[in-house]
């Protein structure tokens, strides 16, 4: 009957490792989710008004600023301090999004990543096209191929 307490000791040694690993995996999945949301949001916002010709650049910038709240800020889990910068010119739309992903204050996480905060940043630039000239170029290419 010497081995009666051996399971308790093994569990006491293994459980912190298992729980810690599970928490780290959960927060890493939160990080990947938030990064995907930010990337998708930047691409969505940059593509939104690329073919608009009847709206001024300032109006496009205002609309994209309002939409960024719904597209990004309401969908992230742990990312805070999200800053969206939108530049609209006649030739392109540029969307830059920066945010900080906060880990819980855990010694293990801080030891692995050497910081409590991971930065999420993306810049997406899309050229603005005139739909009429694009269709005309497609027709010319089609005629050349035939």
JSON list of C-alpha atoms in Angstrom, two decimals:
[
{"chain": "A", "resi": 1, "resn": "UNK", "atom": "CA", "xyz": [0.00, 0.00, 0.00]},
{"chain": "A", "resi": 2, "resn": "UNK", "atom": "CA", "xyz": [2.93, 2.35, -0.47]},
{"chain": "A", "resi": 3, "resn": "UNK", "atom": "CA", "xyz": [1.61, 3.73, -3.80]},
{"chain": "A", "resi": 4, "resn": "UNK", "atom": "CA", "xyz": [-1.66, 5.12, -2.44]},
{"chain": "A", "resi": 5, "resn": "UNK", "atom": "CA", "xyz": [-0.70, 8.81, -2.73]},
{"chain": "A", "resi": 6, "resn": "UNK", "atom": "CA", "xyz": [1.30, 8.59, -5.96]},
{"chain": "A", "resi": 7, "resn": "UNK", "atom": "CA", "xyz": [-1.67, 9.60, -8.18]},
{"chain": "A", "resi": 8, "resn": "UNK", "atom": "CA", "xyz": [-2.25, 12.71, -6.08]},
{"chain": "A", "resi": 9, "resn": "UNK", "atom": "CA", "xyz": [1.39, 13.78, -6.41]},
{"chain": "A", "resi": 10, "resn": "UNK", "atom": "CA", "xyz": [1.42, 13.13, -10.17]},
{"chain": "A", "resi": 11, "resn": "UNK", "atom": "CA", "xyz": [-1.79, 15.11, -10.60]},
{"chain": "A", "resi": 12, "resn": "UNK", "atom": "CA", "xyz": [-0.40, 17.95, -8.50]},
{"chain": "A", "resi": 13, "resn": "UNK", "atom": "CA", "xyz": [2.61, 18.12, -10.80]},
{"chain": "A", "resi": 14, "resn": "UNK", "atom": "CA", "xyz": [0.77, 17.73, -14.11]},
{"chain": "A", "resi": 15, "resn": "UNK", "atom": "CA", "xyz": [-2.34, 19.86, -13.59]},
{"chain": "A", "resi": 16, "resn": "UNK", "atom": "CA", "xyz": [-0.58, 23.28, -13.55]},
{"chain": "A", "resi": 17, "resn": "UNK", "atom": "CA", "xyz": [1.22, 22.36, -16.76]},
{"chain": "A", "resi": 18, "resn": "UNK", "atom": "CA", "xyz": [-1.98, 21.17, -18.46]},
{"chain": "A", "resi": 19, "resn": "UNK", "atom": "CA", "xyz": [-4.05, 24.16, -17.30]},
{"chain": "A", "resi": 20, "resn": "UNK", "atom": "CA", "xyz": [-1.29, 26.64, -18.22]},
{"chain": "A", "resi": 21, "resn": "UNK", "atom": "CA", "xyz": [-0.86, 25.14, -21.67]},
{"chain": "A", "resi": 22, "resn": "UNK", "atom": "CA", "xyz": [-4.63, 25.21, -22.24]},
{"chain": "A", "resi": 23, "resn": "UNK", "atom": "CA", "xyz": [-4.84, 28.88, -21.24]},
{"chain": "A", "resi": 24, "resn": "UNK", "atom": "CA", "xyz": [-1.94, 29.81, -23.52]},
{"chain": "A", "resi": 25, "resn": "UNK", "atom": "CA", "xyz": [-3.55, 27.95, -26.44]},
{"chain": "A", "resi": 26, "resn": "UNK", "atom": "CA", "xyz": [-6.87, 29.69, -25.83]},
{"chain": "A", "resi": 27, "resn": "UNK", "atom": "CA", "xyz": [-5.25, 33.14, -25.78]},
{"chain": "A", "resi": 28, "resn": "UNK", "atom": "CA", "xyz": [-3.20, 32.36, -28.88]},
{"chain": "A", "resi": 29, "resn": "UNK", "atom": "CA", "xyz": [-6.43, 31.41, -30.66]},
{"chain": "A", "resi": 30, "resn": "UNK", "atom": "CA", "xyz": [-7.91, 34.74, -29.49]},
{"chain": "A", "resi": 31, "resn": "UNK", "atom": "CA", "xyz": [-4.85, 36.50, -30.93]},
{"chain": "A", "resi": 32, "resn": "UNK", "atom": "CA", "xyz": [-5.19, 34.71, -34.28]},
{"chain": "A", "resi": 33, "resn": "UNK", "atom": "CA", "xyz": [-8.91, 35.54, -34.36]},
{"chain": "A", "resi": 34, "resn": "UNK", "atom": "CA", "xyz": [-8.31, 39.22, -33.67]},
{"chain": "A", "resi": 35, "resn": "UNK", "atom": "CA", "xyz": [-5.51, 39.41, -36.23]},
{"chain": "A", "resi": 36, "resn": "UNK", "atom": "CA", "xyz": [-7.74, 37.80, -38.86]},
{"chain": "A", "resi": 37, "resn": "UNK", "atom": "CA", "xyz": [-10.56, 40.24, -38.04]},
{"chain": "A", "resi": 38, "resn": "UNK", "atom": "CA", "xyz": [-8.21, 43.23, -38.39]},
{"chain": "A", "resi": 39, "resn": "UNK", "atom": "CA", "xyz": [-6.75, 41.95, -41.69]},
{"chain": "A", "resi": 40, "resn": "UNK", "atom": "CA", "xyz": [-10.19, 41.18, -43.12]},
{"chain": "A", "resi": 41, "resn": "UNK", "atom": "CA", "xyz": [-11.49, 44.56, -41.96]},
{"chain": "A", "resi": 42, "resn": "UNK", "atom": "CA", "xyz": [-8.65, 46.45, -43.61]},
{"chain": "A", "resi": 43, "resn": "UNK", "atom": "CA", "xyz": [-9.14, 44.64, -46.90]},
{"chain": "A", "resi": 44, "resn": "UNK", "atom": "CA", "xyz": [-12.92, 45.10, -46.74]},
{"chain": "A", "resi": 45, "resn": "UNK", "atom": "CA", "xyz": [-12.66, 48.83, -46.01]},
{"chain": "A", "resi": 46, "resn": "UNK", "atom": "CA", "xyz": [-10.04, 49.41, -48.70]},
{"chain": "A", "resi": 47, "resn": "UNK", "atom": "CA", "xyz": [-12.16, 47.62, -51.32]},
{"chain": "A", "resi": 48, "resn": "UNK", "atom": "CA", "xyz": [-15.49, 49.16, -50.34]},
{"chain": "A", "resi": 49, "resn": "UNK", "atom": "CA", "xyz": [-15.47, 52.34, -52.44]},
{"chain": "A", "resi": 50, "resn": "UNK", "atom": "CA", "xyz": [-12.78, 51.68, -55.05]},
{"chain": "A", "resi": 51, "resn": "UNK", "atom": "CA", "xyz": [-15.24, 52.01, -57.95]},
{"chain": "A", "resi": 52, "resn": "UNK", "atom": "CA", "xyz": [-17.19, 55.01, -56.62]},
{"chain": "A", "resi": 53, "resn": "UNK", "atom": "CA", "xyz": [-16.89, 58.02, -58.91]},
{"chain": "A", "resi": 54, "resn": "UNK", "atom": "CA", "xyz": [-19.88, 60.10, -57.77]},
{"chain": "A", "resi": 55, "resn": "UNK", "atom": "CA", "xyz": [-18.80, 60.53, -54.14]},
{"chain": "A", "resi": 56, "resn": "UNK", "atom": "CA", "xyz": [-16.11, 62.92, -52.93]},
{"chain": "A", "resi": 57, "resn": "UNK", "atom": "CA", "xyz": [-12.97, 61.66, -51.24]},
{"chain": "A", "resi": 58, "resn": "UNK", "atom": "CA", "xyz": [-13.97, 63.28, -47.95]},
{"chain": "A", "resi": 59, "resn": "UNK", "atom": "CA", "xyz": [-17.37, 61.56, -47.97]},
{"chain": "A", "resi": 60, "resn": "UNK", "atom": "CA", "xyz": [-15.72, 58.20, -48.66]},
{"chain": "A", "resi": 61, "resn": "UNK", "atom": "CA", "xyz": [-13.33, 58.78, -45.75]},
{"chain": "A", "resi": 62, "resn": "UNK", "atom": "CA", "xyz": [-16.21, 59.62, -43.40]},
{"chain": "A", "resi": 63, "resn": "UNK", "atom": "CA", "xyz": [-18.24, 56.58, -44.46]},
{"chain": "A", "resi": 64, "resn": "UNK", "atom": "CA", "xyz": [-15.26, 54.27, -44.03]},
{"chain": "A", "resi": 65, "resn": "UNK", "atom": "CA", "xyz": [-14.53, 55.74, -40.61]},
{"chain": "A", "resi": 66, "resn": "UNK", "atom": "CA", "xyz": [-18.06, 54.96, -39.46]},
{"chain": "A", "resi": 67, "resn": "UNK", "atom": "CA", "xyz": [-17.99, 51.47, -40.96]},
{"chain": "A", "resi": 68, "resn": "UNK", "atom": "CA", "xyz": [-14.66, 50.63, -39.32]},
{"chain": "A", "resi": 69, "resn": "UNK", "atom": "CA", "xyz": [-16.42, 50.65, -35.93]},
{"chain": "A", "resi": 70, "resn": "UNK", "atom": "CA", "xyz": [-18.77, 47.87, -37.05]},
{"chain": "A", "resi": 71, "resn": "UNK", "atom": "CA", "xyz": [-16.30, 45.93, -39.15]},
{"chain": "A", "resi": 72, "resn": "UNK", "atom": "CA", "xyz": [-13.44, 45.80, -36.64]},
{"chain": "A", "resi": 73, "resn": "UNK", "atom": "CA", "xyz": [-14.05, 47.23, -33.18]},
{"chain": "A", "resi": 74, "resn": "UNK", "atom": "CA", "xyz": [-17.20, 45.25, -32.44]},
{"chain": "A", "resi": 75, "resn": "UNK", "atom": "CA", "xyz": [-15.74, 41.91, -33.57]},
{"chain": "A", "resi": 76, "resn": "UNK", "atom": "CA", "xyz": [-12.37, 41.68, -31.80]},
{"chain": "A", "resi": 77, "resn": "UNK", "atom": "CA", "xyz": [-12.01, 39.79, -28.51]},
{"chain": "A", "resi": 78, "resn": "UNK", "atom": "CA", "xyz": [-8.91, 41.02, -26.63]},
{"chain": "A", "resi": 79, "resn": "UNK", "atom": "CA", "xyz": [-7.47, 43.73, -28.88]},
{"chain": "A", "resi": 80, "resn": "UNK", "atom": "CA", "xyz": [-7.67, 47.26, -27.48]},
{"chain": "A", "resi": 81, "resn": "UNK", "atom": "CA", "xyz": [-6.56, 50.73, -28.59]},
{"chain": "A", "resi": 82, "resn": "UNK", "atom": "CA", "xyz": [-7.54, 50.12, -32.20]},
{"chain": "A", "resi": 83, "resn": "UNK", "atom": "CA", "xyz": [-6.54, 53.05, -34.39]},
{"chain": "A", "resi": 84, "resn": "UNK", "atom": "CA", "xyz": [-7.82, 53.26, -37.96]},
{"chain": "A", "resi": 85, "resn": "UNK", "atom": "CA", "xyz": [-6.25, 55.71, -40.41]},
{"chain": "A", "resi": 86, "resn": "UNK", "atom": "CA", "xyz": [-7.89, 56.14, -43.80]},
{"chain": "A", "resi": 87, "resn": "UNK", "atom": "CA", "xyz": [-6.37, 58.05, -46.70]},
{"chain": "A", "resi": 88, "resn": "UNK", "atom": "CA", "xyz": [-8.49, 58.53, -49.82]},
{"chain": "A", "resi": 89, "resn": "UNK", "atom": "CA", "xyz": [-7.07, 60.00, -53.00]},
{"chain": "A", "resi": 90, "resn": "UNK", "atom": "CA", "xyz": [-8.27, 59.91, -56.59]},
{"chain": "A", "resi": 91, "resn": "UNK", "atom": "CA", "xyz": [-5.85, 57.08, -57.36]},
{"chain": "A", "resi": 92, "resn": "UNK", "atom": "CA", "xyz": [-6.05, 54.83, -54.28]},
{"chain": "A", "resi": 93, "resn": "UNK", "atom": "CA", "xyz": [-7.61, 54.10, -50.91]},
{"chain": "A", "resi": 94, "resn": "UNK", "atom": "CA", "xyz": [-5.21, 53.30, -48.08]},
{"chain": "A", "resi": 95, "resn": "UNK", "atom": "CA", "xyz": [-6.36, 51.82, -44.77]},
{"chain": "A", "resi": 96, "resn": "UNK", "atom": "CA", "xyz": [-3.95, 51.42, -41.84]},
{"chain": "A", "resi": 97, "resn": "UNK", "atom": "CA", "xyz": [-5.13, 49.66, -38.69]},
{"chain": "A", "resi": 98, "resn": "UNK", "atom": "CA", "xyz": [-3.10, 49.33, -35.49]},
{"chain": "A", "resi": 99, "resn": "UNK", "atom": "CA", "xyz": [-4.11, 47.61, -32.27]},
{"chain": "A", "resi": 100, "resn": "UNK", "atom": "CA", "xyz": [-2.67, 46.07, -29.14]},
{"chain": "A", "resi": 101, "resn": "UNK", "atom": "CA", "xyz": [-3.52, 42.53, -28.05]},
{"chain": "A", "resi": 102, "resn": "UNK", "atom": "CA", "xyz": [-3.29, 42.18, -24.28]},
{"chain": "A", "resi": 103, "resn": "UNK", "atom": "CA", "xyz": [-2.42, 38.89, -22.60]},
{"chain": "A", "resi": 104, "resn": "UNK", "atom": "CA", "xyz": [-3.50, 38.35, -19.02]},
{"chain": "A", "resi": 105, "resn": "UNK", "atom": "CA", "xyz": [-0.76, 39.17, -16.55]},
{"chain": "A", "resi": 106, "resn": "UNK", "atom": "CA", "xyz": [0.69, 35.68, -16.28]},
{"chain": "A", "resi": 107, "resn": "UNK", "atom": "CA", "xyz": [4.32, 34.91, -15.56]},
{"chain": "A", "resi": 108, "resn": "UNK", "atom": "CA", "xyz": [4.44, 32.03, -18.06]},
{"chain": "A", "resi": 109, "resn": "UNK", "atom": "CA", "xyz": [3.06, 34.10, -20.94]},
{"chain": "A", "resi": 110, "resn": "UNK", "atom": "CA", "xyz": [5.38, 37.01, -20.17]},
{"chain": "A", "resi": 111, "resn": "UNK", "atom": "CA", "xyz": [8.33, 34.61, -20.06]},
{"chain": "A", "resi": 112, "resn": "UNK", "atom": "CA", "xyz": [7.48, 33.02, -23.41]},
{"chain": "A", "resi": 113, "resn": "UNK", "atom": "CA", "xyz": [6.70, 36.22, -25.34]},
{"chain": "A", "resi": 114, "resn": "UNK", "atom": "CA", "xyz": [8.88, 38.65, -23.31]},
{"chain": "A", "resi": 115, "resn": "UNK", "atom": "CA", "xyz": [6.01, 41.14, -23.22]},
{"chain": "A", "resi": 116, "resn": "UNK", "atom": "CA", "xyz": [2.42, 41.53, -22.13]},
{"chain": "A", "resi": 117, "resn": "UNK", "atom": "CA", "xyz": [1.24, 43.14, -25.38]},
{"chain": "A", "resi": 118, "resn": "UNK", "atom": "CA", "xyz": [1.42, 41.98, -29.00]},
{"chain": "A", "resi": 119, "resn": "UNK", "atom": "CA", "xyz": [0.97, 44.57, -31.74]},
{"chain": "A", "resi": 120, "resn": "UNK", "atom": "CA", "xyz": [-1.42, 43.94, -34.61]},
{"chain": "A", "resi": 121, "resn": "UNK", "atom": "CA", "xyz": [-0.82, 46.21, -37.58]},
{"chain": "A", "resi": 122, "resn": "UNK", "atom": "CA", "xyz": [-1.77, 46.18, -41.25]},
{"chain": "A", "resi": 123, "resn": "UNK", "atom": "CA", "xyz": [-1.73, 48.64, -44.14]},
{"chain": "A", "resi": 124, "resn": "UNK", "atom": "CA", "xyz": [-3.79, 47.84, -47.21]},
{"chain": "A", "resi": 125, "resn": "UNK", "atom": "CA", "xyz": [-3.73, 49.96, -50.35]},
{"chain": "A", "resi": 126, "resn": "UNK", "atom": "CA", "xyz": [-6.13, 49.44, -53.24]},
{"chain": "A", "resi": 127, "resn": "UNK", "atom": "CA", "xyz": [-6.04, 51.33, -56.53]},
{"chain": "A", "resi": 128, "resn": "UNK", "atom": "CA", "xyz": [-9.24, 53.09, -57.49]},
{"chain": "A", "resi": 129, "resn": "UNK", "atom": "CA", "xyz": [-10.54, 52.10, -60.90]},
{"chain": "A", "resi": 130, "resn": "UNK", "atom": "CA", "xyz": [-12.90, 53.88, -63.21]},
{"chain": "A", "resi": 131, "resn": "UNK", "atom": "CA", "xyz": [-15.44, 51.17, -64.10]},
{"chain": "A", "resi": 132, "resn": "UNK", "atom": "CA", "xyz": [-16.12, 52.56, -67.57]},
{"chain": "A", "resi": 133, "resn": "UNK", "atom": "CA", "xyz": [-12.47, 52.58, -68.64]},
{"chain": "A", "resi": 134, "resn": "UNK", "atom": "CA", "xyz": [-11.95, 49.12, -67.07]},
{"chain": "A", "resi": 135, "resn": "UNK", "atom": "CA", "xyz": [-14.83, 47.66, -69.09]},
{"chain": "A", "resi": 136, "resn": "UNK", "atom": "CA", "xyz": [-13.52, 49.33, -72.27]},
{"chain": "A", "resi": 137, "resn": "UNK", "atom": "CA", "xyz": [-10.08, 47.81, -71.70]},
{"chain": "A", "resi": 138, "resn": "UNK", "atom": "CA", "xyz": [-11.66, 44.39, -71.17]},
{"chain": "A", "resi": 139, "resn": "UNK", "atom": "CA", "xyz": [-13.58, 44.73, -74.45]},
{"chain": "A", "resi": 140, "resn": "UNK", "atom": "CA", "xyz": [-10.35, 45.68, -76.29]},
{"chain": "A", "resi": 141, "resn": "UNK", "atom": "CA", "xyz": [-8.56, 42.65, -74.88]},
{"chain": "A", "resi": 142, "resn": "UNK", "atom": "CA", "xyz": [-11.50, 40.42, -75.81]},
{"chain": "A", "resi": 143, "resn": "UNK", "atom": "CA", "xyz": [-11.41, 41.72, -79.39]},
{"chain": "A", "resi": 144, "resn": "UNK", "atom": "CA", "xyz": [-7.66, 41.08, -79.58]},
{"chain": "A", "resi": 145, "resn": "UNK", "atom": "CA", "xyz": [-8.12, 37.51, -78.41]},
{"chain": "A", "resi": 146, "resn": "UNK", "atom": "CA", "xyz": [-10.87, 36.84, -80.96]}
]
